[in-house]
PDB file of C-alpha atoms in Angstrom:
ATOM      1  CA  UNK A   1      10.930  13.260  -3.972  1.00  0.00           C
ATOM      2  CA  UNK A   2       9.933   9.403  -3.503  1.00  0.00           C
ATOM      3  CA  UNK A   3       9.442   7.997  -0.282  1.00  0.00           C
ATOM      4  CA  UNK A   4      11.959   5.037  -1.392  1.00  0.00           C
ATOM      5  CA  UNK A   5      14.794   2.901  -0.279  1.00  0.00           C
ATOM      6  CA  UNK A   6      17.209   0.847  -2.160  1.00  0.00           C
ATOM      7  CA  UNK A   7      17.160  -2.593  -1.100  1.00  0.00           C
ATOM      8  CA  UNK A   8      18.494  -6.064  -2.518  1.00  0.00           C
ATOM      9  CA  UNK A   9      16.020  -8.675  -3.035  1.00  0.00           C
ATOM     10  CA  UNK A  10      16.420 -12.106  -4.093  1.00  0.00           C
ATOM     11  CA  UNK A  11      14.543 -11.408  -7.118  1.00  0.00           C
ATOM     12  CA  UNK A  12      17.436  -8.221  -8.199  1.00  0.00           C
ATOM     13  CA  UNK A  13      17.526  -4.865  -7.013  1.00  0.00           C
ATOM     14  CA  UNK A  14      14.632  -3.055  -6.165  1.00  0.00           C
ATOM     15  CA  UNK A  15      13.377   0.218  -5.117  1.00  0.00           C
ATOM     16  CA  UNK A  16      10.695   0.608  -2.678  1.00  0.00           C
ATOM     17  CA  UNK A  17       8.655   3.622  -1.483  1.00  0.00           C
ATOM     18  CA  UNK A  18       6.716   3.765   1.413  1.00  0.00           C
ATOM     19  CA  UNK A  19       4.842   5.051   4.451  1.00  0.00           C
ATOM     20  CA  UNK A  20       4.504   5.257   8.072  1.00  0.00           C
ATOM     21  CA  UNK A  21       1.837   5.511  10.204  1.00  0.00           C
ATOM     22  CA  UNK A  22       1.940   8.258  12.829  1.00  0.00           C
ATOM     23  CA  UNK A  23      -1.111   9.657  15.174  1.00  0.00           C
ATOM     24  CA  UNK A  24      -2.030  12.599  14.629  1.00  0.00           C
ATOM     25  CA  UNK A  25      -1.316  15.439  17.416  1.00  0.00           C
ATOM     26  CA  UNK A  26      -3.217  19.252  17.520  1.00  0.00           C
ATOM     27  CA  UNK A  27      -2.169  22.377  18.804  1.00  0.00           C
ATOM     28  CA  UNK A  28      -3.634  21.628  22.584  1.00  0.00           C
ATOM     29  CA  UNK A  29      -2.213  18.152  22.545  1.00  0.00           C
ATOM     30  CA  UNK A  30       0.912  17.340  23.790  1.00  0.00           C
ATOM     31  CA  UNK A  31       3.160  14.786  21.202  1.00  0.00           C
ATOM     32  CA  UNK A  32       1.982  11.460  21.304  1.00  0.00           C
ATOM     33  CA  UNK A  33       4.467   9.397  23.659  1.00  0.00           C
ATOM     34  CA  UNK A  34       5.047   6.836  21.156  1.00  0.00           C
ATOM     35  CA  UNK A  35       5.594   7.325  17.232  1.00  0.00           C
ATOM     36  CA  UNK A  36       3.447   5.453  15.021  1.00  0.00           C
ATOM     37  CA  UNK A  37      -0.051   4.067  14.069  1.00  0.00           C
ATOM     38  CA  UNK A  38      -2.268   2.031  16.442  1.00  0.00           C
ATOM     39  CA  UNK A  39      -1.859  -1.627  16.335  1.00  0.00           C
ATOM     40  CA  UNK A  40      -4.505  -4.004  14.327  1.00  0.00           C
ATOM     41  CA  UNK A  41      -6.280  -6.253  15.814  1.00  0.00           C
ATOM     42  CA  UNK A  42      -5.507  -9.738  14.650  1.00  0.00           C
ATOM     43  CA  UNK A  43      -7.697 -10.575  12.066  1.00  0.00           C
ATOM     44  CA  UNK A  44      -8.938  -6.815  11.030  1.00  0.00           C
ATOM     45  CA  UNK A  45      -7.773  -6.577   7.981  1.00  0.00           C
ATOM     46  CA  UNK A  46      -7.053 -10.230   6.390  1.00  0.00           C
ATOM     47  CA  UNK A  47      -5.754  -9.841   3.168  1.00  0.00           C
ATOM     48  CA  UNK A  48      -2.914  -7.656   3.806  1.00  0.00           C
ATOM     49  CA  UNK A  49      -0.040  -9.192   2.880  1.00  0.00           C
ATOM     50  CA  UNK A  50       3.786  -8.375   3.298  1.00  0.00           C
ATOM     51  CA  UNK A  51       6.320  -9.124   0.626  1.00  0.00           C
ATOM     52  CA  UNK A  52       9.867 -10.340   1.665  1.00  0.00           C
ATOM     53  CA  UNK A  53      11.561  -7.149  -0.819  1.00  0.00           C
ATOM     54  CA  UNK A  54       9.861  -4.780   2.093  1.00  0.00           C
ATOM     55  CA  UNK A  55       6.622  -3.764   0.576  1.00  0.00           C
ATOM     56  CA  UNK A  56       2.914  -4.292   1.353  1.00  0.00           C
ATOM     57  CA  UNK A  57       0.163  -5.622  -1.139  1.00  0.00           C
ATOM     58  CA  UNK A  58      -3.557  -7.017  -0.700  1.00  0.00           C
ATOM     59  CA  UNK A  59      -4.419 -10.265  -1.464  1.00  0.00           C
ATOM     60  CA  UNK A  60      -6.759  -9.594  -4.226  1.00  0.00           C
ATOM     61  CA  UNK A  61      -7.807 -13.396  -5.242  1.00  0.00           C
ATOM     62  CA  UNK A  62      -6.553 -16.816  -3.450  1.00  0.00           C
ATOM     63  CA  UNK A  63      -3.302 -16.765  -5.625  1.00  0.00           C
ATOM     64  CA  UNK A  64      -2.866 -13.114  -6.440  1.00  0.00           C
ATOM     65  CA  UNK A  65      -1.143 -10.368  -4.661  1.00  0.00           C
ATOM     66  CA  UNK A  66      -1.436  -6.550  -5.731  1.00  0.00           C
ATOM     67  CA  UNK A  67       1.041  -4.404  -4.921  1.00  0.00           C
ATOM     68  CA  UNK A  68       3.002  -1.640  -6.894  1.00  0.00           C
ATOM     69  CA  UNK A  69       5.053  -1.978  -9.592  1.00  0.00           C
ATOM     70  CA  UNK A  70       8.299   0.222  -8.049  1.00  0.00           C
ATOM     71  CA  UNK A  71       8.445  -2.946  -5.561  1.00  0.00           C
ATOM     72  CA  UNK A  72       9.276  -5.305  -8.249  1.00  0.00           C
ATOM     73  CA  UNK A  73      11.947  -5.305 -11.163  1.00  0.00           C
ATOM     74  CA  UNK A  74      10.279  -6.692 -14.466  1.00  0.00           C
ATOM     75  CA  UNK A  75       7.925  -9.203 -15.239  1.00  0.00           C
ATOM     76  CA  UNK A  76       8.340 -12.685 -16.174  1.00  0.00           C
ATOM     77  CA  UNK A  77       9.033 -16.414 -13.826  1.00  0.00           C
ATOM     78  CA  UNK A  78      10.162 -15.229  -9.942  1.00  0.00           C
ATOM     79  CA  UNK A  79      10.267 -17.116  -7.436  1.00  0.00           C
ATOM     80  CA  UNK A  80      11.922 -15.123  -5.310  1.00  0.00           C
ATOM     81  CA  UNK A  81       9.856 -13.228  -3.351  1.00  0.00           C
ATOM     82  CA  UNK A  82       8.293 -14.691   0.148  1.00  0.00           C
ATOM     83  CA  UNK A  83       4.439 -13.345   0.907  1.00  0.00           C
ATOM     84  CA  UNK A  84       3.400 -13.763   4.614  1.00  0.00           C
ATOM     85  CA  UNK A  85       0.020 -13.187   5.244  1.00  0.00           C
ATOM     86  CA  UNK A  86      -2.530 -14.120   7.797  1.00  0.00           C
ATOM     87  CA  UNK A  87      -0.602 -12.845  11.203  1.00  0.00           C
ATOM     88  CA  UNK A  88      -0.464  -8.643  12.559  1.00  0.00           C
ATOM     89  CA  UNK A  89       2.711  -9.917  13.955  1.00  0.00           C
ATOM     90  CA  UNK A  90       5.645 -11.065  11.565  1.00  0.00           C
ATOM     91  CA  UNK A  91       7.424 -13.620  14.314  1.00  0.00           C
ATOM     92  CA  UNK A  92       4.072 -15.194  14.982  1.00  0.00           C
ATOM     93  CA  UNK A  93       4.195 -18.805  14.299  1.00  0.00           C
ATOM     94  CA  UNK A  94       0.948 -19.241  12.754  1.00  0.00           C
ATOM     95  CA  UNK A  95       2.016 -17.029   9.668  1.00  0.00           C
ATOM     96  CA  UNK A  96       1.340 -18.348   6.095  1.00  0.00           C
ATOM     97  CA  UNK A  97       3.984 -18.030   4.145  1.00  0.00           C
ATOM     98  CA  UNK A  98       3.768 -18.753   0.487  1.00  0.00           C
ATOM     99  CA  UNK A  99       6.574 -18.136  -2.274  1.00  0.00           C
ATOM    100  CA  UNK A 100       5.996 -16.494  -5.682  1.00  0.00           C
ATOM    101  CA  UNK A 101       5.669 -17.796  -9.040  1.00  0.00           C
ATOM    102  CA  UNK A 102       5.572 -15.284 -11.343  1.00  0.00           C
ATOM    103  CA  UNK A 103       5.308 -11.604 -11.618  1.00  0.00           C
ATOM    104  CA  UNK A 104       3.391  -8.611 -13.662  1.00  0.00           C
ATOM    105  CA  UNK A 105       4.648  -5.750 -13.560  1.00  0.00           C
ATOM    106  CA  UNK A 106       2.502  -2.881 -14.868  1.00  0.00           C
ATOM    107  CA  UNK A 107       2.533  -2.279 -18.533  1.00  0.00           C
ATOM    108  CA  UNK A 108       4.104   0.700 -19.824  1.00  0.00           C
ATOM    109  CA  UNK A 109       5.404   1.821 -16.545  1.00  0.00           C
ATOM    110  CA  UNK A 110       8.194   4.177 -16.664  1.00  0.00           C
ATOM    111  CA  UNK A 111       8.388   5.703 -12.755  1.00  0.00           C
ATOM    112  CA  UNK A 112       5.827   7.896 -12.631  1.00  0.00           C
ATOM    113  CA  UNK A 113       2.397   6.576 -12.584  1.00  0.00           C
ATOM    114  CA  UNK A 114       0.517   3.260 -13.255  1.00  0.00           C
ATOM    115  CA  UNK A 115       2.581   2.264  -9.952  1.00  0.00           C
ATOM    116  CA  UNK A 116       0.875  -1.684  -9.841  1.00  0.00           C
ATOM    117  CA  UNK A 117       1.950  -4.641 -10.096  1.00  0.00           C
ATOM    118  CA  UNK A 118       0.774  -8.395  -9.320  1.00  0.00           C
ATOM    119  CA  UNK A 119       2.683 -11.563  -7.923  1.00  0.00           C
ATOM    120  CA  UNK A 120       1.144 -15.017  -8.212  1.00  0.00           C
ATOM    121  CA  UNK A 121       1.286 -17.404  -5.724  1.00  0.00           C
ATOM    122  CA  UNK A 122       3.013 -20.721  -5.912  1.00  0.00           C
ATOM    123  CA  UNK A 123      -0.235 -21.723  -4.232  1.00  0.00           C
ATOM    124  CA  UNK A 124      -3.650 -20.334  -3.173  1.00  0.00           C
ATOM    125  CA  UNK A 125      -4.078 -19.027   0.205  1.00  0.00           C
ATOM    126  CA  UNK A 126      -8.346 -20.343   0.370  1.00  0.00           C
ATOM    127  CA  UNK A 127      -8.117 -19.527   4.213  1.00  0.00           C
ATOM    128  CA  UNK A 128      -8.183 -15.803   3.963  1.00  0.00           C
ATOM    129  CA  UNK A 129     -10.609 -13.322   2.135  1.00  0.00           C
ATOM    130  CA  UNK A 130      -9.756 -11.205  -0.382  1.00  0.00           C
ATOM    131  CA  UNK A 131      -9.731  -7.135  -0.617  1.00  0.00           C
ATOM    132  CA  UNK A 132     -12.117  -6.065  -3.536  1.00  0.00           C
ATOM    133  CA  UNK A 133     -11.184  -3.593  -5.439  1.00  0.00           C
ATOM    134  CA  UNK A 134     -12.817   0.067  -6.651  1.00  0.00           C
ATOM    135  CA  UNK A 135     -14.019  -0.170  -9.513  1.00  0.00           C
ATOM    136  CA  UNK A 136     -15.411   3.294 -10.185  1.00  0.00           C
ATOM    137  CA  UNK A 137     -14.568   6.930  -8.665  1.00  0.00           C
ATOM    138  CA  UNK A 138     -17.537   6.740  -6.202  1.00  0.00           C
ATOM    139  CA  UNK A 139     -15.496   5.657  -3.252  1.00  0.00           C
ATOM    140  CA  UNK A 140     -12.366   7.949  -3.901  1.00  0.00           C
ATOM    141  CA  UNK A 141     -13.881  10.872  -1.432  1.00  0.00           C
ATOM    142  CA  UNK A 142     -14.186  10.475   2.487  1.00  0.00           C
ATOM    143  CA  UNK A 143     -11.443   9.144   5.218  1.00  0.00           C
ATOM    144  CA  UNK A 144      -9.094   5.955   4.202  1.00  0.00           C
ATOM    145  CA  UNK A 145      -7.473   3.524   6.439  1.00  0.00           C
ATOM    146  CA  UNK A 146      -3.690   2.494   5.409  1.00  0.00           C
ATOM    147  CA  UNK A 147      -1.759   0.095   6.920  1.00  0.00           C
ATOM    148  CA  UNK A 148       1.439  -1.808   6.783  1.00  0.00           C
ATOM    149  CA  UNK A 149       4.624  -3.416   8.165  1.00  0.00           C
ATOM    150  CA  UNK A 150       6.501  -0.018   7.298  1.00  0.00           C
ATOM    151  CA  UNK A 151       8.214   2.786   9.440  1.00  0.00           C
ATOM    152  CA  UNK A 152       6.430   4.333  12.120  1.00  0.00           C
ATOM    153  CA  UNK A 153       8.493   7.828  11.659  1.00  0.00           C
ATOM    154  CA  UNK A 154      10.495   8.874   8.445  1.00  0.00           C
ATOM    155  CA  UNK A 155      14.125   7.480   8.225  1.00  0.00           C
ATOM    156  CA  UNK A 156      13.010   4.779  10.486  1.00  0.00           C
ATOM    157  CA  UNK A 157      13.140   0.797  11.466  1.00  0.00           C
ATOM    158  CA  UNK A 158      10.392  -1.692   9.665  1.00  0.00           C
ATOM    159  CA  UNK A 159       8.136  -2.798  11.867  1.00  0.00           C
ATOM    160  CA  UNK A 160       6.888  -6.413  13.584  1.00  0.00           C
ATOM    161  CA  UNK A 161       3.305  -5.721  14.412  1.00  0.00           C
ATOM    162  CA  UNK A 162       1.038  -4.293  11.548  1.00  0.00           C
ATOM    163  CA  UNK A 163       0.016  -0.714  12.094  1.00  0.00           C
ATOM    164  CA  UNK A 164      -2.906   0.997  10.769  1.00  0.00           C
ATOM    165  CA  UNK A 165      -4.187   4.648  10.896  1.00  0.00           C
ATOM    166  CA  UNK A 166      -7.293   7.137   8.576  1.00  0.00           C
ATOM    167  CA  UNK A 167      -6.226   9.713   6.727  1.00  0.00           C
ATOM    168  CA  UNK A 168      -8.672  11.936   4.201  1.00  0.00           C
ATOM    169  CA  UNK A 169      -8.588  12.541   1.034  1.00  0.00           C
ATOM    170  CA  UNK A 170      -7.263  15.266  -1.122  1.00  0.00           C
ATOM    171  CA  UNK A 171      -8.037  17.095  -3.889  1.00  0.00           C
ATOM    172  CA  UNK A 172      -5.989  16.963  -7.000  1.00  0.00           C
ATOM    173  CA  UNK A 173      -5.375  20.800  -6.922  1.00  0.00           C
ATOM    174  CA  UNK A 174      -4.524  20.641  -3.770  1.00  0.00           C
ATOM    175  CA  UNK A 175      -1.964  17.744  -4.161  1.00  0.00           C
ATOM    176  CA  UNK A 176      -0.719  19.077  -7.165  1.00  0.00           C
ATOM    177  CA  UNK A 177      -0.225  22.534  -5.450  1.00  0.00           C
ATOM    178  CA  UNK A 178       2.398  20.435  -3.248  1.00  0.00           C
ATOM    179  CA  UNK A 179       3.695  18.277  -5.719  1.00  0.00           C
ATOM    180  CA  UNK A 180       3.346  20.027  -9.103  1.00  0.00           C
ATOM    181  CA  UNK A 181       4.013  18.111 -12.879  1.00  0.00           C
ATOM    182  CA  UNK A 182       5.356  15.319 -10.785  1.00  0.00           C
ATOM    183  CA  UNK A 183       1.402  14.139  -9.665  1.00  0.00           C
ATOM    184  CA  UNK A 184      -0.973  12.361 -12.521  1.00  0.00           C
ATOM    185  CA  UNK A 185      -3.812  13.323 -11.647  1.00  0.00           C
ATOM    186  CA  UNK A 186      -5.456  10.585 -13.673  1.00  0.00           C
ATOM    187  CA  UNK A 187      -3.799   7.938 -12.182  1.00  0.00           C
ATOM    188  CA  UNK A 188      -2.838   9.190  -8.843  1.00  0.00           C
ATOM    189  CA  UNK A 189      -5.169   9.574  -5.642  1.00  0.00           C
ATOM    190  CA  UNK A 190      -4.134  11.439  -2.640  1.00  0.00           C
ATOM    191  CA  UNK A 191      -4.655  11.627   0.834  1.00  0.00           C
ATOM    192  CA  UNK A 192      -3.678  12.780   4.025  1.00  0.00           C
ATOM    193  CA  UNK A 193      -3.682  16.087   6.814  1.00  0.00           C
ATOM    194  CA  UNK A 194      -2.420  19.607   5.814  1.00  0.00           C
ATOM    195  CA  UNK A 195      -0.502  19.637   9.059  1.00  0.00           C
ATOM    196  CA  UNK A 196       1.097  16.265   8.641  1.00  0.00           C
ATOM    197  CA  UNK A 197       1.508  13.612  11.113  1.00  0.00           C
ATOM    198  CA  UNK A 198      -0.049  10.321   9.376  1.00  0.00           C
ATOM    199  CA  UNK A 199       0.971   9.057   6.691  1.00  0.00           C
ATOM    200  CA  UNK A 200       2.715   5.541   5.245  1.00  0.00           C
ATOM    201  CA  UNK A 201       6.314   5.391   4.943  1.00  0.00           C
ATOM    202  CA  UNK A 202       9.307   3.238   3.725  1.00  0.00           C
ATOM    203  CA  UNK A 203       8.561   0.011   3.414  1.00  0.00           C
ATOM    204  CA  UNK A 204       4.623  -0.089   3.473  1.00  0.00           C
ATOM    205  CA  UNK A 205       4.737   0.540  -0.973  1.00  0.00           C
ATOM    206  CA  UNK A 206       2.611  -1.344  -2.465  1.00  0.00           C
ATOM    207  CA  UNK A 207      -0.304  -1.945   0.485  1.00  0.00           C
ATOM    208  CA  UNK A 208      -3.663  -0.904   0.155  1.00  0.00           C
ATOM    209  CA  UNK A 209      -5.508   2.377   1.044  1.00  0.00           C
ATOM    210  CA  UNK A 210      -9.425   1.302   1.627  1.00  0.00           C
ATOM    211  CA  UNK A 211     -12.428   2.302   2.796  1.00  0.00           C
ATOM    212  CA  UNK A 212     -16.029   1.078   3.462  1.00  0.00           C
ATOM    213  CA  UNK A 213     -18.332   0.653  -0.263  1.00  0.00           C
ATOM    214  CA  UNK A 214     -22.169   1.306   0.758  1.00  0.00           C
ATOM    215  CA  UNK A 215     -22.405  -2.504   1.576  1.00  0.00           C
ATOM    216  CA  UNK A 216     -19.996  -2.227   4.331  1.00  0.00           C
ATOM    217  CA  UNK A 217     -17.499  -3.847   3.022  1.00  0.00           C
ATOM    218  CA  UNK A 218     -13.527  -3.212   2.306  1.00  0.00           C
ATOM    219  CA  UNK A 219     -12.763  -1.885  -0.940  1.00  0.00           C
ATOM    220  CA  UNK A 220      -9.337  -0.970  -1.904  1.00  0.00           C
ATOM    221  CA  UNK A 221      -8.889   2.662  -3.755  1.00  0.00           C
ATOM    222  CA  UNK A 222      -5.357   3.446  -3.418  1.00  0.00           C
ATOM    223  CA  UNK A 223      -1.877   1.626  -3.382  1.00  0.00           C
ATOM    224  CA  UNK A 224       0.986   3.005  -1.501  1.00  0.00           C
ATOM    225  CA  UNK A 225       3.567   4.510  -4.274  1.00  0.00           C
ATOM    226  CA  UNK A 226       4.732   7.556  -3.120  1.00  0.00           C
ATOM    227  CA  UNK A 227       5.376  11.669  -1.150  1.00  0.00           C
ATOM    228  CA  UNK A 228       7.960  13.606   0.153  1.00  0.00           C
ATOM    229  CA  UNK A 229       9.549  12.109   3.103  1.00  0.00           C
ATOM    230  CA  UNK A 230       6.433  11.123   5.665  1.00  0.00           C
ATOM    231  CA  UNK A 231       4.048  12.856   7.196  1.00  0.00           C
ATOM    232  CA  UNK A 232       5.318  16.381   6.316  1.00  0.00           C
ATOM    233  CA  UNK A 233       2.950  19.222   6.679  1.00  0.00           C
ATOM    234  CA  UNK A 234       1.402  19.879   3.656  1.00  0.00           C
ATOM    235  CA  UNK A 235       2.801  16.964   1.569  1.00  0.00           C
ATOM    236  CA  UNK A 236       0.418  14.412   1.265  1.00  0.00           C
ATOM    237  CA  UNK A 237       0.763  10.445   0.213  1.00  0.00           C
ATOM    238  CA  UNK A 238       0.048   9.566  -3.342  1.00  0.00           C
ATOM    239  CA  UNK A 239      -1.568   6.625  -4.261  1.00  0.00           C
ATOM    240  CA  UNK A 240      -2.220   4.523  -7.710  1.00  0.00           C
ATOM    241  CA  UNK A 241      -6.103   5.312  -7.896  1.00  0.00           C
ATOM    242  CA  UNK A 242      -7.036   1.889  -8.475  1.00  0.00           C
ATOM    243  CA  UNK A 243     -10.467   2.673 -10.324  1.00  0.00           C
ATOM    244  CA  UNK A 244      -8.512   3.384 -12.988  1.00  0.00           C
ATOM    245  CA  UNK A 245      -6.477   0.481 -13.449  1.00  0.00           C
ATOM    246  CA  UNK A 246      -9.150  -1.948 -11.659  1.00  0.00           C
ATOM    247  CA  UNK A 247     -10.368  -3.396 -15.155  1.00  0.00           C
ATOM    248  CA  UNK A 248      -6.730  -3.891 -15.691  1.00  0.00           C
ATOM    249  CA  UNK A 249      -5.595  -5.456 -12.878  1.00  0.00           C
ATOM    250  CA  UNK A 250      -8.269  -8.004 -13.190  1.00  0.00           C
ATOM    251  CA  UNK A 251      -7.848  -8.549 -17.070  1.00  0.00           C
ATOM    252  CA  UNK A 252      -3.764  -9.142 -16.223  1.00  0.00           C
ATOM    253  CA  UNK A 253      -4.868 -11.435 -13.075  1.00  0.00           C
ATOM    254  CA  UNK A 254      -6.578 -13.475 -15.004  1.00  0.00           C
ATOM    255  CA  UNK A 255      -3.601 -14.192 -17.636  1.00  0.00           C
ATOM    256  CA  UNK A 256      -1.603 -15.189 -14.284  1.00  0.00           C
TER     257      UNK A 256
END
């Protein structure tokens, strides 16, 4: 049922979800030539930030990355995980790469919901801004953008250059309709087309889904956690609803 992948980290073995990004095609349209999301721009969305295990996260303050908890194997000292940030492309040599000091893992989760987690910095990245998070329900309605370093189709490679697509949200009857006792509803957010084709994949867990607040400005309402396979019709992502763990997430960020 989970979007996931095992794969060995330096900080122990981990299991990551994920998405891919793929366009979306209708009946008239012929296939798109090329699987995947459209390319960001360099510099459109700053504070993403991809984590050496093969997740995503946002960088939520200078010296704190959220991402979700599946990615990461406890809590406690770890400095075994890499973030690179500032860069669309992963070979680019102007990447930031910073190492990890310590991680929080959710508290009280057990595999099925409150899918966060945060990783402090061994230093503060001050050059790059920082996603702000929802902190109510009033932006979990209307179109999302997701993005990440993950596959572009299901079973597929990770990918160099960041890739971003929208995808709308969906109800909780309607996601549950899919997905049944396995959703939360109070905890999970969902979104994505009844006829498939977008979606995140393996290996973009734990990056943001966001959208514009009345202000104009990025706020994060979802983390990548999980779906069946990607971009099936009528199986949407599901996403930690971040409203309802925001107050958390900044009471635990502050203990970093």
């Amino acid at each position: 049922m989970v979007r996931a992948l095992q794969k060995l980290a330096a900080a122990g073995a981990v299991v990551l979800a994920a998405v891919s990004l793929q366009p979306t095609t209708t009946a008239s349209a012929a296939p798109a030539p090329v699987v995947g999301g459209t390319r960001a721009a360099q510099g459109e969305f700053p504070w993403m930030v991809r984590l050496s295990m093969g997740c995503g996260g946002s960088l939520i303050s200078p010296q704190v990355v959220l991402t979700a908890a599946h990615c990461v194997s406890g809590s406690g000292n770890n400095t075994g995980i890499t973030a690179t940030a500032g860069v669309v492309d992963l070979q680019s040599g102007s990447a930031i790469k910073v190492r990890s000091t310590k991680v929080l893992q959710a508290p009280g989760y057990n595999g099925k919901g409150k899918d966060w987690a945060l990783i402090k910095l061994a230093s503060p990245i001050t050059s790059l801004p920082n996603l702000k998070l929802a902190e109510t329900t009033a932006y979990n309605t209307g179109t999302f953008t997701v993005a990440g370093w993950g596959a572009a189709r299901e079973g597929g490679a990770q990918q160099r250059y960041l890739l971003k697509a929208n995808v709308p949200f969906v109800s909780d009857a309607s996601c549950q309709s899919a997905y049944g006792s396995d959703l939360v509803p109070g905890e999970e957010i969902c979104a994505g087309y009844s006829q498939g084709g977008t979606d995140t994949c393996q290996g973009d867990s734990g990056g943001p889904m966001f959208r514009k607040d009345n202000a104009g400005a990025w706020v994060q309402v979802g983390i990548v956690s999980w779906g069946e396979g990607c971009a099936r019709a009528g199986y949407p992502g599901v996403y930690t609803e971040v409203s309802t763990f925001a107050a958390a997430i900044k009471s635990a960020a502050a203990t970093l």
